[in-house]
Coordinates of C-alpha atoms in Angstrom, one line a residue:
M1 CA 3.3 5.3 18.0
R2 CA 6.7 6.7 15.9
I3 CA 6.1 6.6 12.8
A4 CA 8.8 7.8 10.3
L5 CA 7.6 9.9 7.3
D6 CA 9.8 10.5 4.0
V7 CA 9.0 14.2 3.5
M8 CA 10.9 13.8 0.5
G9 CA 8.9 11.2 -1.3
G10 CA 6.2 11.9 -4.0
D11 CA 5.5 14.1 -6.7
K12 CA 3.7 16.4 -3.9
A13 CA 6.6 16.5 -2.1
P14 CA 7.6 18.2 0.6
E15 CA 5.1 20.1 0.6
A16 CA 1.8 17.3 0.2
T17 CA 3.1 15.1 2.6
M18 CA 4.1 18.5 5.5
E19 CA 0.6 19.2 5.3
G20 CA -0.7 15.1 4.9
A21 CA 2.0 15.0 8.1
M22 CA 0.3 17.8 9.9
E23 CA -3.3 16.6 9.2
A24 CA -2.0 13.0 11.0
L25 CA -0.8 14.6 14.1
D26 CA -4.8 16.3 14.4
S27 CA -5.7 13.7 13.2
F28 CA -4.5 10.5 15.5
G29 CA -3.7 12.4 18.3
E30 CA -1.8 11.1 20.8
D31 CA -1.9 7.5 20.1
L32 CA 0.6 9.1 17.2
E33 CA 3.3 9.9 19.7
V34 CA 6.3 10.8 17.6
L35 CA 6.4 11.2 13.5
F36 CA 10.0 11.3 12.4
L37 CA 10.0 14.0 9.5
V38 CA 13.4 12.7 7.4
G39 CA 14.6 14.8 4.6
D40 CA 15.9 18.4 4.2
E41 CA 16.2 19.8 7.1
T42 CA 16.3 23.3 6.0
L43 CA 13.0 22.7 4.1
I44 CA 10.9 21.0 6.8
K45 CA 12.3 23.8 9.1
K46 CA 10.8 26.3 7.2
S47 CA 7.8 24.9 6.2
L48 CA 6.8 24.0 9.8
D49 CA 6.9 28.0 10.6
H50 CA 3.9 27.4 8.6
Y51 CA 1.8 25.5 11.2
S52 CA 1.4 26.2 14.2
Y53 CA 1.7 23.1 16.0
A54 CA 2.9 21.8 19.7
H55 CA 6.4 20.2 17.8
R56 CA 6.7 18.4 21.2
R57 CA 5.0 15.3 18.7
I58 CA 7.9 15.7 15.9
E59 CA 11.6 15.6 15.3
V60 CA 13.0 16.0 12.1
I61 CA 15.9 13.8 11.1
H62 CA 18.0 15.5 8.1
A63 CA 18.8 13.6 5.3
S64 CA 21.0 14.8 2.4
E65 CA 20.1 12.6 -0.1
V66 CA 16.3 12.3 -2.5
V67 CA 16.2 9.8 -4.8
S68 CA 13.9 10.6 -7.5
M69 CA 11.7 8.4 -9.6
H70 CA 14.6 7.4 -12.0
D71 CA 16.9 6.5 -9.8
S72 CA 17.8 2.2 -10.1
A73 CA 16.5 1.1 -7.2
V74 CA 19.0 -0.7 -5.5
K75 CA 21.7 1.7 -6.7
S76 CA 20.0 4.4 -5.1
V77 CA 20.0 2.5 -1.8
R78 CA 23.8 1.4 -1.7
Q79 CA 24.8 5.0 -3.7
K80 CA 22.5 7.2 -1.4
K81 CA 23.2 5.9 1.5
D82 CA 22.0 9.4 3.0
S83 CA 18.8 9.5 0.9
S84 CA 15.7 10.8 2.9
I85 CA 14.0 7.2 2.0
S86 CA 17.5 4.8 3.2
V87 CA 17.3 7.9 6.9
A88 CA 13.9 6.8 7.6
V89 CA 13.9 3.2 7.1
D90 CA 17.0 3.4 9.5
L91 CA 15.2 4.6 12.2
V92 CA 13.1 1.8 11.9
K93 CA 16.0 -1.0 11.8
K94 CA 18.1 0.9 14.7
G95 CA 14.3 0.9 16.7
N96 CA 13.5 3.7 17.4
C97 CA 10.3 4.2 14.6
D98 CA 7.7 1.6 15.1
A99 CA 6.8 2.0 11.4
V100 CA 8.0 4.3 8.2
V101 CA 6.0 6.1 4.9
S102 CA 7.6 6.9 1.3
A103 CA 5.3 7.9 -1.6
G104 CA 8.5 8.0 -3.5
N105 CA 10.2 5.6 -5.2
T106 CA 8.6 2.2 -5.1
G107 CA 11.5 0.5 -6.1
A108 CA 13.8 2.2 -3.8
A109 CA 11.2 1.8 -0.8
V110 CA 10.7 -1.9 -1.5
A111 CA 14.9 -2.4 -2.4
A112 CA 15.3 -0.3 0.9
A113 CA 12.8 -2.0 3.6
T114 CA 14.2 -5.7 2.2
I115 CA 18.0 -5.1 2.3
K116 CA 18.0 -3.2 5.5
L117 CA 14.7 -4.4 7.8
R118 CA 15.2 -8.2 5.8
N119 CA 12.5 -10.3 5.4
I120 CA 10.1 -11.9 8.3
R121 CA 11.3 -15.4 8.9
G122 CA 9.8 -18.1 6.9
V123 CA 8.9 -15.3 4.3
E124 CA 10.9 -16.4 1.2
R125 CA 9.6 -12.9 -0.6
A126 CA 8.1 -9.0 0.7
G127 CA 5.3 -8.2 -0.7
I128 CA 3.0 -5.0 -1.3
A129 CA -0.9 -5.7 -0.6
S130 CA -2.8 -2.9 -2.9
A131 CA -6.8 -2.8 -2.1
L132 CA -9.0 -2.3 -4.7
P133 CA -12.9 -0.9 -4.0
N134 CA -14.7 -3.9 -4.2
E135 CA -19.1 -3.8 -3.8
H136 CA -18.0 -6.9 -0.6
G137 CA -15.2 -4.5 1.1
P138 CA -11.3 -3.8 0.0
C139 CA -10.1 -6.3 -1.9
N140 CA -6.5 -6.7 -1.5
I141 CA -3.9 -7.4 -4.7
V142 CA -0.8 -8.9 -3.7
D143 CA 1.9 -9.0 -4.9
A144 CA 1.3 -5.2 -6.5
G145 CA 4.7 -4.6 -7.8
A146 CA 7.5 -5.2 -5.4
N147 CA 8.7 -9.2 -6.9
V148 CA 8.0 -9.4 -11.2
D149 CA 9.4 -12.4 -11.1
A150 CA 8.5 -14.8 -8.8
K151 CA 8.0 -18.5 -7.5
P152 CA 4.8 -20.3 -7.2
S153 CA 6.1 -20.6 -3.0
H154 CA 5.9 -16.6 -2.7
L155 CA 2.4 -16.5 -3.9
L156 CA 1.4 -18.6 -1.0
G157 CA 3.6 -16.2 1.1
Y158 CA 1.2 -14.1 -0.7
A159 CA -2.2 -15.9 0.0
I160 CA -1.1 -16.0 4.3
M161 CA 0.1 -12.7 4.8
G162 CA -2.9 -10.8 2.8
S163 CA -5.1 -12.9 4.5
I164 CA -3.3 -12.3 7.9
Y165 CA -3.8 -8.3 7.1
A166 CA -7.5 -9.0 6.2
K167 CA -8.4 -11.0 9.3
H168 CA -6.3 -8.7 11.7
V169 CA -6.5 -5.0 10.7
Q170 CA -9.5 -4.9 7.9
G171 CA -11.8 -7.3 10.5
K172 CA -12.2 -9.9 8.0
K173 CA -13.2 -13.1 9.8
N174 CA -12.3 -15.6 7.5
P175 CA -10.8 -14.1 4.1
I176 CA -11.7 -15.4 1.1
V177 CA -8.4 -15.8 -1.2
G178 CA -8.5 -16.0 -4.9
L179 CA -5.9 -16.6 -7.6
M180 CA -5.3 -14.4 -10.4
S181 CA -5.9 -16.6 -14.2
V182 CA -8.2 -16.8 -17.1
G183 CA -10.7 -18.5 -16.2
E184 CA -12.2 -20.3 -13.2
E185 CA -11.5 -24.4 -13.7
D186 CA -8.6 -25.5 -12.1
S187 CA -7.4 -26.7 -15.8
K188 CA -6.6 -23.3 -16.9
G189 CA -3.8 -21.6 -16.9
T190 CA -0.1 -21.4 -17.1
D191 CA 2.1 -24.1 -15.8
F192 CA 2.8 -20.9 -12.5
T193 CA -1.2 -20.7 -12.4
R194 CA -1.7 -24.3 -11.9
E195 CA 1.1 -24.8 -9.7
V196 CA 0.0 -22.5 -7.8
F197 CA -3.4 -23.1 -7.0
E198 CA -2.4 -27.2 -5.8
L199 CA -0.2 -25.0 -3.6
L200 CA -3.6 -22.6 -2.1
S201 CA -5.9 -25.8 -2.5
E202 CA -3.5 -27.6 0.3
S203 CA -2.3 -24.0 2.4
G204 CA -5.7 -24.2 4.6
L205 CA -6.8 -21.1 3.8
N206 CA -10.0 -20.2 2.3
F207 CA -9.1 -20.5 -1.2
R208 CA -11.9 -19.9 -4.1
G209 CA -10.0 -21.2 -7.1
N210 CA -9.5 -19.1 -9.8
I211 CA -10.3 -15.8 -10.4
E212 CA -10.8 -13.5 -13.3
G213 CA -10.5 -9.7 -13.8
H214 CA -14.1 -8.7 -13.0
D215 CA -14.0 -10.9 -10.2
L216 CA -11.5 -8.1 -8.0
F217 CA -14.9 -5.6 -8.4
E218 CA -17.8 -7.8 -8.4
S219 CA -17.7 -11.2 -6.3
E220 CA -16.8 -11.3 -2.2
L221 CA -13.1 -11.9 -2.5
D222 CA -10.2 -10.3 0.4
V223 CA -7.4 -11.2 -1.1
V224 CA -6.3 -11.8 -4.7
V225 CA -2.9 -13.5 -5.2
C226 CA -0.5 -12.8 -8.3
D227 CA 3.7 -11.8 -9.4
G228 CA 4.5 -8.4 -9.0
F229 CA 4.3 -8.1 -13.0
V230 CA 0.9 -8.6 -13.2
G231 CA -0.1 -7.5 -10.0
N232 CA 1.2 -3.8 -11.1
V233 CA -1.0 -3.5 -14.2
I234 CA -4.0 -5.1 -12.7
L235 CA -3.9 -1.5 -10.4
K236 CA -1.8 0.9 -13.3
S237 CA -5.4 -0.1 -15.3
C238 CA -7.9 0.4 -13.1
E239 CA -6.2 4.0 -12.0
A240 CA -6.2 4.1 -14.7
T241 CA -9.6 3.1 -15.9
A242 CA -11.4 4.8 -13.7
K243 CA -9.4 8.6 -13.6
V244 CA -10.2 8.0 -17.7
M245 CA -14.6 7.0 -17.0
F246 CA -14.3 10.7 -14.8
K247 CA -13.1 12.0 -17.6
W248 CA -15.5 11.5 -20.5
L249 CA -18.3 11.4 -17.8
K250 CA -17.2 15.2 -16.8
Q251 CA -16.8 16.1 -21.0
D252 CA -20.1 14.6 -22.0
I253 CA -22.5 16.2 -19.4
K254 CA -21.0 19.8 -20.0
A255 CA -22.3 18.5 -23.8
T256 CA -26.2 19.8 -23.5
P257 CA -27.5 22.6 -20.6
I258 CA -29.8 20.1 -20.4
R259 CA -27.2 17.1 -19.2
Q260 CA -25.8 20.1 -16.8
M261 CA -28.9 20.7 -14.9
G262 CA -29.6 17.1 -14.5
A263 CA -25.8 16.7 -12.8
L264 CA -26.5 19.7 -10.9
I265 CA -29.2 17.0 -9.6
A266 CA -26.6 13.6 -9.6
K267 CA -24.3 16.0 -7.5
D268 CA -23.9 13.8 -4.4
A269 CA -24.0 11.2 -6.0
F270 CA -21.1 11.3 -8.5
K271 CA -19.1 13.1 -5.4
A272 CA -20.1 9.5 -3.6
T273 CA -18.6 7.4 -6.6
K274 CA -15.8 8.8 -7.1
E275 CA -15.2 8.5 -3.0
R276 CA -15.6 5.0 -3.2
G277 CA -12.8 4.5 -5.8
N278 CA -10.1 7.1 -4.7
Y279 CA -6.6 6.1 -3.7
E280 CA -6.6 8.8 -0.9
T281 CA -9.0 6.5 1.4
Y282 CA -7.0 3.6 1.3
G283 CA -3.3 6.4 1.8
G284 CA -0.7 3.4 1.4
S285 CA -0.1 0.0 0.9
P286 CA 2.2 -2.2 2.9
L287 CA 5.1 -4.1 2.4
L288 CA 4.3 -7.6 3.5
G289 CA 6.9 -9.7 4.7
V290 CA 10.2 -7.5 5.5
N291 CA 10.9 -7.3 9.6
G292 CA 9.3 -3.8 10.7
T293 CA 6.4 -2.1 9.2
C294 CA 7.1 -0.4 5.6
I295 CA 3.9 2.2 3.7
I296 CA 4.2 2.5 0.5
G297 CA 2.3 5.0 -0.8
H298 CA 1.0 6.3 -4.1
G299 CA 3.7 8.5 -5.9
S300 CA 1.5 11.4 -6.7
S301 CA -0.5 11.9 -3.1
S302 CA -1.9 14.3 -1.0
P303 CA -2.0 15.1 2.0
R304 CA -4.7 13.3 2.6
A305 CA -3.1 10.3 1.8
I306 CA -0.5 10.8 3.5
R307 CA -2.9 11.4 6.6
N308 CA -4.2 8.2 5.7
A309 CA -0.9 6.4 5.6
I310 CA -0.1 6.9 8.5
R311 CA -3.2 5.6 9.8
V312 CA -2.4 2.5 7.7
A313 CA 1.2 2.6 9.2
A314 CA -0.7 2.6 12.8
E315 CA -3.1 0.0 11.9
A316 CA -0.8 -2.5 10.8
V317 CA 1.8 -1.8 14.2
K318 CA -1.4 -1.6 16.4
H319 CA -2.8 -5.5 14.9
H320 CA 0.9 -6.9 15.6
V321 CA 0.6 -8.0 12.5
N322 CA 4.1 -9.0 11.6
P323 CA 3.9 -11.2 15.2
H324 CA 0.6 -12.9 13.0
I325 CA 3.4 -13.3 9.8
E326 CA 5.6 -15.0 11.9
E327 CA 3.7 -17.2 14.0
A328 CA 1.9 -18.9 10.4
M329 CA 5.3 -18.9 8.7
A330 CA 6.4 -21.5 11.7
E331 CA 2.9 -23.1 11.0
L332 CA 3.5 -24.1 7.3
A333 CA 7.3 -24.7 8.3
K334 CA 6.3 -27.3 10.5
K335 CA 3.4 -28.7 7.9
T336 CA 5.4 -28.4 4.9
S337 CA 9.2 -30.5 7.3

């Protein structure tokens, strides 16, 4: 496996990305044949001096520019052609790498991947699949922010691609698909969601129907489809809710000595609960539908999150997600022609 890491991408880069890269090399052994570290060559080599590691599995690729979190997505690809994310994606485009991982500007990563790699044949729009913790396993939201102006046919594509990812990577035999709406009844929602409902009902997928916000965590669901605007709002709202709940809990526990004693007894339970919803466990979100594996990490990714994002990239390549998507889209084209 040959993976390119955008070392300069992320709020904690390059320190966190470098540490995560070293952890990945240690964790995944020879399966990770070469890790291409893309970014400021001087900074990367200086950082490597702190690690006693076999550099034969590391290749440093210099990139003179960095895309900030505030840069325009498309402009950054066109105007910063030597940015770390653009250079990393180019390595996949040229066939030098199997996958690219970045925790930098999401819009720039999406733009670079879609412009440079293009979509898989039959895919109208690529979508980000982000996993949320569910009582029955990970629930993948597609799209989580790649395309805010979606058409009904795009959501059909998201459902197909999300189902393939859930089946081949996450081991779900017959992935359950839900459509995010404001009520379970077929008649609920907008004209847009009702049209999507019809497409999904006729798709042959294991379509459960409309679902609501609470179903994301309570109901057995493997894929939830929505446009990128809704998906991104859901994702960030859930992250903020989890964060503030633990903050309030910590404040209330410290209010009295008795509560502190009780918290000490339940310390392991609190840690286990926090771990279940920890984004670091999932590492990164695949951009499904482009001609190459692209994993987008959280902007504040820690070393552990970077390591797991690299793992997610390796899994997607290993389980041949893109060939399965191309095959499914070819079948869809036959049905609709």
